[in-house]
């Protein structure tokens, strides 16, 4: 008996543990659940139009379940094709906005979150999924396909710019959800929405995407010979503001544990990195002054930057270890440069101006950082044109005898 057991144990293959790498934070993705839409659409719209709606939705369901949402291009294409068909259901003249029941679930835990008979809920969910897929695509842009395990990483300027464009696009999707999606739903449905679709959460993810875009822009500025310390300081300060706003929005929501808690840890990590960068460049600018007080302030800034950088590394570790466990990327972009320069400059300035700090009798006041108007804005997303099939003047809706429809409806209810 014992030999048999050990024999099977030896032959069993260990499952490789795959811990995802996070450069761009992607909240948990929601996906549609298989449901009998034909039952709801029967007798309301032409059969061929109903078949197209059902077929495309089923395609999204299957691809999302089979890949866990990783087939970004295929899913985006299907969602973009599905959306114009959906728009016919919200036209007042068709009277179908509350005629169909839609089901969605969280891909991470498989839990069915909500089932709603409202077409605006389906549109809101589709655009939210498009935003999550776009964030996932931006994350992939910054992770090389042939990862070698190096302690540092080189990300091309083109990939960085493409990632910024995707972040602005994702932010635009989320702003649409807030501005044009949520407002269309009645209060009773809003109360039943999953946490991912609450206004504060959507706002936080949208603003956070702008903060991550600004972080990438800072990396591009550091690599540019034409960007001054003032430009870099401004970008770092703007990055701080975005993350501060995102934290304010998210902390005011009932997010629970899991991805909500992890998202707050991500924001804290990135906020500390941004603040370290802001004080570092503020110190470099102040050090150009001629008064001794300017040099003292400069030293205070770079020493503060060094401390903040150390705190950000601890915050990064806390983020990575929070469930679900993730990996931080090797240093790249702005942080790759700052990890090297901040300790070097802090040590150098302390050595040069240490006597001035001694003369201040240890009383050092950290200067305030300047405030700037935020530069990045979400893309302005608008719904596509309604599918031409809805414009057909000669609809042939199959006539269904009342008794047959009633029997079908009762049978469907019994199977639920």
PDB file of C-alpha atoms in Angstrom, residues 69-356:
ATOM      1  CA  UNK A  69      -9.159  37.725 -19.312  1.00  0.00           C
ATOM      2  CA  UNK A  70      -5.623  37.459 -20.704  1.00  0.00           C
ATOM      3  CA  UNK A  71      -6.734  37.368 -24.373  1.00  0.00           C
ATOM      4  CA  UNK A  72      -6.854  41.159 -24.425  1.00  0.00           C
ATOM      5  CA  UNK A  73      -6.943  41.757 -28.193  1.00  0.00           C
ATOM      6  CA  UNK A  74      -9.613  39.137 -28.874  1.00  0.00           C
ATOM      7  CA  UNK A  75     -11.815  40.322 -26.016  1.00  0.00           C
ATOM      8  CA  UNK A  76     -11.477  44.005 -26.942  1.00  0.00           C
ATOM      9  CA  UNK A  77     -12.430  43.242 -30.533  1.00  0.00           C
ATOM     10  CA  UNK A  78     -15.492  41.232 -29.459  1.00  0.00           C
ATOM     11  CA  UNK A  79     -16.603  43.912 -26.965  1.00  0.00           C
ATOM     12  CA  UNK A  80     -16.253  46.665 -29.567  1.00  0.00           C
ATOM     13  CA  UNK A  81     -18.365  44.621 -31.983  1.00  0.00           C
ATOM     14  CA  UNK A  82     -20.944  43.797 -29.290  1.00  0.00           C
ATOM     15  CA  UNK A  83     -21.441  47.359 -28.020  1.00  0.00           C
ATOM     16  CA  UNK A  84     -23.138  48.847 -31.156  1.00  0.00           C
ATOM     17  CA  UNK A  85     -25.647  45.970 -31.036  1.00  0.00           C
ATOM     18  CA  UNK A  86     -26.411  46.708 -27.386  1.00  0.00           C
ATOM     19  CA  UNK A  87     -27.205  50.348 -28.077  1.00  0.00           C
ATOM     20  CA  UNK A  88     -30.487  49.430 -29.755  1.00  0.00           C
ATOM     21  CA  UNK A  89     -31.775  48.119 -26.447  1.00  0.00           C
ATOM     22  CA  UNK A  90     -31.535  51.553 -24.808  1.00  0.00           C
ATOM     23  CA  UNK A  91     -33.407  53.455 -27.530  1.00  0.00           C
ATOM     24  CA  UNK A  92     -36.680  54.742 -26.094  1.00  0.00           C
ATOM     25  CA  UNK A  93     -38.572  54.038 -29.294  1.00  0.00           C
ATOM     26  CA  UNK A  94     -37.764  50.335 -28.981  1.00  0.00           C
ATOM     27  CA  UNK A  95     -38.930  50.134 -25.361  1.00  0.00           C
ATOM     28  CA  UNK A  96     -36.427  47.386 -24.530  1.00  0.00           C
ATOM     29  CA  UNK A  97     -34.232  48.972 -21.853  1.00  0.00           C
ATOM     30  CA  UNK A  98     -35.608  46.735 -19.082  1.00  0.00           C
ATOM     31  CA  UNK A  99     -36.635  43.778 -21.244  1.00  0.00           C
ATOM     32  CA  UNK A 100     -33.456  41.691 -20.909  1.00  0.00           C
ATOM     33  CA  UNK A 101     -31.744  40.320 -17.799  1.00  0.00           C
ATOM     34  CA  UNK A 102     -27.941  40.407 -17.763  1.00  0.00           C
ATOM     35  CA  UNK A 103     -25.613  38.467 -15.452  1.00  0.00           C
ATOM     36  CA  UNK A 104     -21.971  39.227 -14.607  1.00  0.00           C
ATOM     37  CA  UNK A 105     -19.376  37.744 -12.277  1.00  0.00           C
ATOM     38  CA  UNK A 106     -15.925  38.452 -10.880  1.00  0.00           C
ATOM     39  CA  UNK A 107     -13.316  36.463 -12.818  1.00  0.00           C
ATOM     40  CA  UNK A 108     -11.031  36.138  -9.812  1.00  0.00           C
ATOM     41  CA  UNK A 109     -13.375  34.231  -7.510  1.00  0.00           C
ATOM     42  CA  UNK A 110     -16.116  33.221  -9.959  1.00  0.00           C
ATOM     43  CA  UNK A 111     -18.762  34.759  -7.741  1.00  0.00           C
ATOM     44  CA  UNK A 112     -21.883  35.991  -9.551  1.00  0.00           C
ATOM     45  CA  UNK A 113     -22.183  39.519  -8.270  1.00  0.00           C
ATOM     46  CA  UNK A 114     -25.390  40.819  -9.720  1.00  0.00           C
ATOM     47  CA  UNK A 115     -28.167  40.031 -12.160  1.00  0.00           C
ATOM     48  CA  UNK A 116     -29.926  43.107 -13.573  1.00  0.00           C
ATOM     49  CA  UNK A 117     -32.744  43.614 -16.069  1.00  0.00           C
ATOM     50  CA  UNK A 118     -31.425  46.905 -17.441  1.00  0.00           C
ATOM     51  CA  UNK A 119     -29.489  47.424 -20.680  1.00  0.00           C
ATOM     52  CA  UNK A 120     -27.557  50.398 -19.278  1.00  0.00           C
ATOM     53  CA  UNK A 121     -26.102  48.034 -16.678  1.00  0.00           C
ATOM     54  CA  UNK A 122     -24.823  45.825 -19.510  1.00  0.00           C
ATOM     55  CA  UNK A 123     -23.293  48.837 -21.311  1.00  0.00           C
ATOM     56  CA  UNK A 124     -21.686  50.042 -18.064  1.00  0.00           C
ATOM     57  CA  UNK A 125     -20.238  46.569 -17.445  1.00  0.00           C
ATOM     58  CA  UNK A 126     -18.933  46.241 -21.012  1.00  0.00           C
ATOM     59  CA  UNK A 127     -17.121  49.595 -20.913  1.00  0.00           C
ATOM     60  CA  UNK A 128     -15.720  48.807 -17.454  1.00  0.00           C
ATOM     61  CA  UNK A 129     -14.340  45.540 -18.848  1.00  0.00           C
ATOM     62  CA  UNK A 130     -12.813  47.459 -21.779  1.00  0.00           C
ATOM     63  CA  UNK A 131     -11.084  49.745 -19.252  1.00  0.00           C
ATOM     64  CA  UNK A 132      -9.643  46.796 -17.302  1.00  0.00           C
ATOM     65  CA  UNK A 133      -8.411  45.159 -20.507  1.00  0.00           C
ATOM     66  CA  UNK A 134      -6.765  48.438 -21.556  1.00  0.00           C
ATOM     67  CA  UNK A 135      -4.971  48.689 -18.183  1.00  0.00           C
ATOM     68  CA  UNK A 136      -3.833  45.084 -18.643  1.00  0.00           C
ATOM     69  CA  UNK A 137      -2.506  45.933 -22.107  1.00  0.00           C
ATOM     70  CA  UNK A 138      -0.609  48.930 -20.677  1.00  0.00           C
ATOM     71  CA  UNK A 139       0.950  46.661 -18.054  1.00  0.00           C
ATOM     72  CA  UNK A 140       2.036  44.209 -20.771  1.00  0.00           C
ATOM     73  CA  UNK A 141       3.687  47.063 -22.692  1.00  0.00           C
ATOM     74  CA  UNK A 142       6.118  47.542 -19.814  1.00  0.00           C
ATOM     75  CA  UNK A 143       6.976  43.864 -19.305  1.00  0.00           C
ATOM     76  CA  UNK A 144       9.303  42.287 -21.906  1.00  0.00           C
ATOM     77  CA  UNK A 145       8.213  38.998 -23.452  1.00  0.00           C
ATOM     78  CA  UNK A 146      11.683  37.486 -22.943  1.00  0.00           C
ATOM     79  CA  UNK A 147      12.033  38.241 -19.219  1.00  0.00           C
ATOM     80  CA  UNK A 148      15.585  37.289 -18.190  1.00  0.00           C
ATOM     81  CA  UNK A 149      15.353  37.908 -14.446  1.00  0.00           C
ATOM     82  CA  UNK A 150      17.771  40.856 -14.609  1.00  0.00           C
ATOM     83  CA  UNK A 151      18.003  43.197 -11.614  1.00  0.00           C
ATOM     84  CA  UNK A 152      17.326  46.165 -13.918  1.00  0.00           C
ATOM     85  CA  UNK A 153      15.121  46.714 -16.930  1.00  0.00           C
ATOM     86  CA  UNK A 154      15.276  48.818 -20.064  1.00  0.00           C
ATOM     87  CA  UNK A 155      11.875  49.870 -21.415  1.00  0.00           C
ATOM     88  CA  UNK A 156      11.916  51.604 -24.795  1.00  0.00           C
ATOM     89  CA  UNK A 157      10.600  55.145 -25.125  1.00  0.00           C
ATOM     90  CA  UNK A 158       8.031  53.952 -27.690  1.00  0.00           C
ATOM     91  CA  UNK A 159       6.632  51.358 -25.261  1.00  0.00           C
ATOM     92  CA  UNK A 160       6.452  53.992 -22.544  1.00  0.00           C
ATOM     93  CA  UNK A 161       4.577  56.435 -24.780  1.00  0.00           C
ATOM     94  CA  UNK A 162       2.178  53.700 -25.930  1.00  0.00           C
ATOM     95  CA  UNK A 163       1.532  52.792 -22.282  1.00  0.00           C
ATOM     96  CA  UNK A 164       0.683  56.436 -21.480  1.00  0.00           C
ATOM     97  CA  UNK A 165      -1.804  56.517 -24.382  1.00  0.00           C
ATOM     98  CA  UNK A 166      -3.447  53.328 -23.094  1.00  0.00           C
ATOM     99  CA  UNK A 167      -3.686  54.736 -19.559  1.00  0.00           C
ATOM    100  CA  UNK A 168      -5.447  57.864 -20.848  1.00  0.00           C
ATOM    101  CA  UNK A 169      -7.784  55.644 -22.868  1.00  0.00           C
ATOM    102  CA  UNK A 170      -8.612  53.496 -19.812  1.00  0.00           C
ATOM    103  CA  UNK A 171      -9.198  56.627 -17.738  1.00  0.00           C
ATOM    104  CA  UNK A 172     -11.577  57.879 -20.433  1.00  0.00           C
ATOM    105  CA  UNK A 173     -13.589  54.646 -20.333  1.00  0.00           C
ATOM    106  CA  UNK A 174     -13.930  54.942 -16.548  1.00  0.00           C
ATOM    107  CA  UNK A 175     -14.929  58.615 -16.705  1.00  0.00           C
ATOM    108  CA  UNK A 176     -17.656  57.636 -19.180  1.00  0.00           C
ATOM    109  CA  UNK A 177     -18.888  54.995 -16.717  1.00  0.00           C
ATOM    110  CA  UNK A 178     -19.226  57.712 -14.059  1.00  0.00           C
ATOM    111  CA  UNK A 179     -20.563  60.501 -16.274  1.00  0.00           C
ATOM    112  CA  UNK A 180     -22.903  58.584 -18.603  1.00  0.00           C
ATOM    113  CA  UNK A 181     -23.325  55.079 -17.209  1.00  0.00           C
ATOM    114  CA  UNK A 182     -24.093  55.213 -13.501  1.00  0.00           C
ATOM    115  CA  UNK A 183     -26.440  58.186 -13.853  1.00  0.00           C
ATOM    116  CA  UNK A 184     -28.746  56.135 -16.120  1.00  0.00           C
ATOM    117  CA  UNK A 185     -29.396  53.495 -13.464  1.00  0.00           C
ATOM    118  CA  UNK A 186     -32.225  53.832 -10.935  1.00  0.00           C
ATOM    119  CA  UNK A 187     -31.264  54.027  -7.218  1.00  0.00           C
ATOM    120  CA  UNK A 188     -32.431  50.469  -6.415  1.00  0.00           C
ATOM    121  CA  UNK A 189     -30.059  49.012  -9.035  1.00  0.00           C
ATOM    122  CA  UNK A 190     -27.158  51.239  -7.938  1.00  0.00           C
ATOM    123  CA  UNK A 191     -27.470  49.815  -4.429  1.00  0.00           C
ATOM    124  CA  UNK A 192     -27.008  46.284  -5.799  1.00  0.00           C
ATOM    125  CA  UNK A 193     -23.954  47.041  -7.930  1.00  0.00           C
ATOM    126  CA  UNK A 194     -20.659  45.296  -7.068  1.00  0.00           C
ATOM    127  CA  UNK A 195     -18.023  47.429  -5.339  1.00  0.00           C
ATOM    128  CA  UNK A 196     -15.964  47.674  -8.533  1.00  0.00           C
ATOM    129  CA  UNK A 197     -18.760  49.729 -10.122  1.00  0.00           C
ATOM    130  CA  UNK A 198     -19.269  52.193  -7.263  1.00  0.00           C
ATOM    131  CA  UNK A 199     -18.582  55.795  -8.246  1.00  0.00           C
ATOM    132  CA  UNK A 200     -15.744  56.355  -5.769  1.00  0.00           C
ATOM    133  CA  UNK A 201     -13.910  53.236  -6.923  1.00  0.00           C
ATOM    134  CA  UNK A 202     -14.311  54.117 -10.615  1.00  0.00           C
ATOM    135  CA  UNK A 203     -13.057  57.651  -9.897  1.00  0.00           C
ATOM    136  CA  UNK A 204     -10.065  56.346  -7.962  1.00  0.00           C
ATOM    137  CA  UNK A 205      -8.971  53.952 -10.730  1.00  0.00           C
ATOM    138  CA  UNK A 206      -9.406  56.677 -13.352  1.00  0.00           C
ATOM    139  CA  UNK A 207      -7.250  59.176 -11.419  1.00  0.00           C
ATOM    140  CA  UNK A 208      -4.729  56.476 -10.545  1.00  0.00           C
ATOM    141  CA  UNK A 209      -4.283  55.750 -14.267  1.00  0.00           C
ATOM    142  CA  UNK A 210      -3.408  59.429 -14.808  1.00  0.00           C
ATOM    143  CA  UNK A 211      -0.873  59.216 -11.966  1.00  0.00           C
ATOM    144  CA  UNK A 212       0.757  56.192 -13.559  1.00  0.00           C
ATOM    145  CA  UNK A 213       0.847  58.000 -16.897  1.00  0.00           C
ATOM    146  CA  UNK A 214       2.599  60.951 -15.230  1.00  0.00           C
ATOM    147  CA  UNK A 215       5.111  58.562 -13.627  1.00  0.00           C
ATOM    148  CA  UNK A 216       6.002  57.226 -17.086  1.00  0.00           C
ATOM    149  CA  UNK A 217       6.296  60.790 -18.406  1.00  0.00           C
ATOM    150  CA  UNK A 218       8.787  61.524 -15.612  1.00  0.00           C
ATOM    151  CA  UNK A 219      10.833  58.547 -16.760  1.00  0.00           C
ATOM    152  CA  UNK A 220      10.829  59.913 -20.317  1.00  0.00           C
ATOM    153  CA  UNK A 221      11.823  63.385 -19.031  1.00  0.00           C
ATOM    154  CA  UNK A 222      14.756  61.910 -17.098  1.00  0.00           C
ATOM    155  CA  UNK A 223      16.011  60.267 -20.277  1.00  0.00           C
ATOM    156  CA  UNK A 224      15.670  63.530 -22.223  1.00  0.00           C
ATOM    157  CA  UNK A 225      18.613  65.931 -22.309  1.00  0.00           C
ATOM    158  CA  UNK A 226      16.257  68.882 -22.790  1.00  0.00           C
ATOM    159  CA  UNK A 227      14.117  68.357 -19.662  1.00  0.00           C
ATOM    160  CA  UNK A 228      15.131  70.638 -16.783  1.00  0.00           C
ATOM    161  CA  UNK A 229      14.952  69.882 -13.057  1.00  0.00           C
ATOM    162  CA  UNK A 230      11.922  72.195 -12.909  1.00  0.00           C
ATOM    163  CA  UNK A 231      10.077  70.049 -15.460  1.00  0.00           C
ATOM    164  CA  UNK A 232      10.939  66.874 -13.566  1.00  0.00           C
ATOM    165  CA  UNK A 233       9.880  68.413 -10.248  1.00  0.00           C
ATOM    166  CA  UNK A 234       6.560  69.461 -11.735  1.00  0.00           C
ATOM    167  CA  UNK A 235       5.869  65.944 -13.050  1.00  0.00           C
ATOM    168  CA  UNK A 236       6.738  64.410  -9.670  1.00  0.00           C
ATOM    169  CA  UNK A 237       4.475  66.899  -7.850  1.00  0.00           C
ATOM    170  CA  UNK A 238       1.629  66.210 -10.291  1.00  0.00           C
ATOM    171  CA  UNK A 239       2.123  62.487  -9.760  1.00  0.00           C
ATOM    172  CA  UNK A 240       1.809  63.051  -6.006  1.00  0.00           C
ATOM    173  CA  UNK A 241      -1.437  64.966  -6.498  1.00  0.00           C
ATOM    174  CA  UNK A 242      -2.998  62.261  -8.658  1.00  0.00           C
ATOM    175  CA  UNK A 243      -2.170  59.517  -6.159  1.00  0.00           C
ATOM    176  CA  UNK A 244      -3.357  61.675  -3.267  1.00  0.00           C
ATOM    177  CA  UNK A 245      -6.715  62.201  -4.999  1.00  0.00           C
ATOM    178  CA  UNK A 246      -7.001  58.502  -5.868  1.00  0.00           C
ATOM    179  CA  UNK A 247      -6.346  57.533  -2.244  1.00  0.00           C
ATOM    180  CA  UNK A 248      -8.979  60.021  -1.052  1.00  0.00           C
ATOM    181  CA  UNK A 249     -11.600  58.558  -3.419  1.00  0.00           C
ATOM    182  CA  UNK A 250     -10.824  54.926  -2.641  1.00  0.00           C
ATOM    183  CA  UNK A 251     -10.457  55.270   1.127  1.00  0.00           C
ATOM    184  CA  UNK A 252     -13.976  56.723   1.273  1.00  0.00           C
ATOM    185  CA  UNK A 253     -15.448  53.539  -0.237  1.00  0.00           C
ATOM    186  CA  UNK A 254     -16.426  50.294   1.428  1.00  0.00           C
ATOM    187  CA  UNK A 255     -13.832  48.249  -0.455  1.00  0.00           C
ATOM    188  CA  UNK A 256     -13.304  45.372   1.983  1.00  0.00           C
ATOM    189  CA  UNK A 257     -10.197  43.208   1.585  1.00  0.00           C
ATOM    190  CA  UNK A 258      -8.691  41.578  -1.495  1.00  0.00           C
ATOM    191  CA  UNK A 259      -8.106  43.867  -4.471  1.00  0.00           C
ATOM    192  CA  UNK A 260      -9.515  46.926  -2.686  1.00  0.00           C
ATOM    193  CA  UNK A 261      -6.987  46.712   0.134  1.00  0.00           C
ATOM    194  CA  UNK A 262      -4.196  45.871  -2.319  1.00  0.00           C
ATOM    195  CA  UNK A 263      -5.087  48.879  -4.444  1.00  0.00           C
ATOM    196  CA  UNK A 264      -4.722  51.210  -1.431  1.00  0.00           C
ATOM    197  CA  UNK A 265      -1.275  49.705  -0.736  1.00  0.00           C
ATOM    198  CA  UNK A 266      -0.306  50.266  -4.382  1.00  0.00           C
ATOM    199  CA  UNK A 267      -1.325  53.929  -4.156  1.00  0.00           C
ATOM    200  CA  UNK A 268       0.662  54.372  -0.946  1.00  0.00           C
ATOM    201  CA  UNK A 269       3.761  52.849  -2.569  1.00  0.00           C
ATOM    202  CA  UNK A 270       3.517  55.054  -5.646  1.00  0.00           C
ATOM    203  CA  UNK A 271       2.718  58.179  -3.623  1.00  0.00           C
ATOM    204  CA  UNK A 272       5.893  57.735  -1.554  1.00  0.00           C
ATOM    205  CA  UNK A 273       7.967  57.230  -4.702  1.00  0.00           C
ATOM    206  CA  UNK A 274       6.499  60.382  -6.235  1.00  0.00           C
ATOM    207  CA  UNK A 275       7.118  62.407  -3.061  1.00  0.00           C
ATOM    208  CA  UNK A 276      10.727  61.197  -2.940  1.00  0.00           C
ATOM    209  CA  UNK A 277      11.218  62.332  -6.553  1.00  0.00           C
ATOM    210  CA  UNK A 278       9.534  65.681  -5.882  1.00  0.00           C
ATOM    211  CA  UNK A 279      11.774  66.493  -2.903  1.00  0.00           C
ATOM    212  CA  UNK A 280      14.877  65.321  -4.741  1.00  0.00           C
ATOM    213  CA  UNK A 281      14.310  67.687  -7.671  1.00  0.00           C
ATOM    214  CA  UNK A 282      13.129  70.461  -5.342  1.00  0.00           C
ATOM    215  CA  UNK A 283      16.437  70.089  -3.502  1.00  0.00           C
ATOM    216  CA  UNK A 284      18.447  70.325  -6.720  1.00  0.00           C
ATOM    217  CA  UNK A 285      16.642  73.553  -7.643  1.00  0.00           C
ATOM    218  CA  UNK A 286      17.061  75.127  -4.185  1.00  0.00           C
ATOM    219  CA  UNK A 287      20.766  74.251  -4.193  1.00  0.00           C
ATOM    220  CA  UNK A 288      21.256  76.667  -7.091  1.00  0.00           C
ATOM    221  CA  UNK A 289      20.598  79.563  -4.718  1.00  0.00           C
ATOM    222  CA  UNK A 290      23.471  81.610  -3.316  1.00  0.00           C
ATOM    223  CA  UNK A 291      22.294  82.044   0.282  1.00  0.00           C
ATOM    224  CA  UNK A 292      23.386  79.535   2.959  1.00  0.00           C
ATOM    225  CA  UNK A 293      19.711  79.018   3.823  1.00  0.00           C
ATOM    226  CA  UNK A 294      19.107  77.734   0.291  1.00  0.00           C
ATOM    227  CA  UNK A 295      21.788  75.080   0.740  1.00  0.00           C
ATOM    228  CA  UNK A 296      20.364  74.066   4.112  1.00  0.00           C
ATOM    229  CA  UNK A 297      16.906  73.698   2.573  1.00  0.00           C
ATOM    230  CA  UNK A 298      18.396  71.719  -0.320  1.00  0.00           C
ATOM    231  CA  UNK A 299      20.071  69.278   2.067  1.00  0.00           C
ATOM    232  CA  UNK A 300      16.827  68.878   4.014  1.00  0.00           C
ATOM    233  CA  UNK A 301      15.026  68.057   0.758  1.00  0.00           C
ATOM    234  CA  UNK A 302      17.449  65.397  -0.465  1.00  0.00           C
ATOM    235  CA  UNK A 303      17.648  63.798   2.985  1.00  0.00           C
ATOM    236  CA  UNK A 304      13.843  63.702   3.070  1.00  0.00           C
ATOM    237  CA  UNK A 305      13.886  62.168  -0.414  1.00  0.00           C
ATOM    238  CA  UNK A 306      16.278  59.466   0.803  1.00  0.00           C
ATOM    239  CA  UNK A 307      14.015  58.617   3.740  1.00  0.00           C
ATOM    240  CA  UNK A 308      10.896  58.592   1.545  1.00  0.00           C
ATOM    241  CA  UNK A 309      12.633  56.320  -0.967  1.00  0.00           C
ATOM    242  CA  UNK A 310      13.397  53.855   1.828  1.00  0.00           C
ATOM    243  CA  UNK A 311       9.760  53.996   3.017  1.00  0.00           C
ATOM    244  CA  UNK A 312       8.527  53.435  -0.542  1.00  0.00           C
ATOM    245  CA  UNK A 313      10.526  50.195  -0.775  1.00  0.00           C
ATOM    246  CA  UNK A 314       8.822  48.926   2.391  1.00  0.00           C
ATOM    247  CA  UNK A 315       5.453  49.978   0.982  1.00  0.00           C
ATOM    248  CA  UNK A 316       6.269  48.094  -2.238  1.00  0.00           C
ATOM    249  CA  UNK A 317       6.968  44.929  -0.240  1.00  0.00           C
ATOM    250  CA  UNK A 318       3.676  45.294   1.666  1.00  0.00           C
ATOM    251  CA  UNK A 319       1.847  45.694  -1.639  1.00  0.00           C
ATOM    252  CA  UNK A 320       3.480  42.630  -3.195  1.00  0.00           C
ATOM    253  CA  UNK A 321       2.742  40.407  -0.192  1.00  0.00           C
ATOM    254  CA  UNK A 322      -0.919  41.472   0.082  1.00  0.00           C
ATOM    255  CA  UNK A 323      -3.370  38.967  -1.403  1.00  0.00           C
ATOM    256  CA  UNK A 324      -3.324  38.274  -4.293  1.00  0.00           C
ATOM    257  CA  UNK A 325       0.490  38.031  -4.146  1.00  0.00           C
ATOM    258  CA  UNK A 326       2.321  39.833  -6.976  1.00  0.00           C
ATOM    259  CA  UNK A 327       5.850  40.757  -8.032  1.00  0.00           C
ATOM    260  CA  UNK A 328       7.231  44.259  -8.464  1.00  0.00           C
ATOM    261  CA  UNK A 329       9.174  44.810 -11.695  1.00  0.00           C
ATOM    262  CA  UNK A 330      12.946  45.353 -11.677  1.00  0.00           C
ATOM    263  CA  UNK A 331      13.714  49.104 -11.464  1.00  0.00           C
ATOM    264  CA  UNK A 332      12.979  50.922 -14.724  1.00  0.00           C
ATOM    265  CA  UNK A 333      12.099  54.432 -15.842  1.00  0.00           C
ATOM    266  CA  UNK A 334      12.188  57.143 -13.169  1.00  0.00           C
ATOM    267  CA  UNK A 335      12.738  54.900 -10.150  1.00  0.00           C
ATOM    268  CA  UNK A 336      15.743  53.212 -11.773  1.00  0.00           C
ATOM    269  CA  UNK A 337      17.439  56.620 -11.952  1.00  0.00           C
ATOM    270  CA  UNK A 338      16.265  57.802  -8.521  1.00  0.00           C
ATOM    271  CA  UNK A 339      17.398  54.631  -6.720  1.00  0.00           C
ATOM    272  CA  UNK A 340      20.929  55.480  -7.797  1.00  0.00           C
ATOM    273  CA  UNK A 341      20.975  59.283  -7.625  1.00  0.00           C
ATOM    274  CA  UNK A 342      19.087  60.069  -4.402  1.00  0.00           C
ATOM    275  CA  UNK A 343      21.500  58.216  -2.030  1.00  0.00           C
ATOM    276  CA  UNK A 344      24.518  59.585  -3.932  1.00  0.00           C
ATOM    277  CA  UNK A 345      23.353  63.205  -3.824  1.00  0.00           C
ATOM    278  CA  UNK A 346      22.146  62.937  -0.207  1.00  0.00           C
ATOM    279  CA  UNK A 347      25.575  61.711   0.904  1.00  0.00           C
ATOM    280  CA  UNK A 348      27.401  64.348  -1.148  1.00  0.00           C
ATOM    281  CA  UNK A 349      25.254  67.302  -0.011  1.00  0.00           C
ATOM    282  CA  UNK A 350      25.434  66.217   3.632  1.00  0.00           C
ATOM    283  CA  UNK A 351      29.209  66.131   3.415  1.00  0.00           C
ATOM    284  CA  UNK A 352      29.493  69.530   1.737  1.00  0.00           C
ATOM    285  CA  UNK A 353      26.910  71.409   3.800  1.00  0.00           C
ATOM    286  CA  UNK A 354      26.990  69.443   7.039  1.00  0.00           C
ATOM    287  CA  UNK A 355      28.560  72.400   8.868  1.00  0.00           C
ATOM    288  CA  UNK A 356      25.588  74.583   7.922  1.00  0.00           C
TER     289      UNK A 356
END
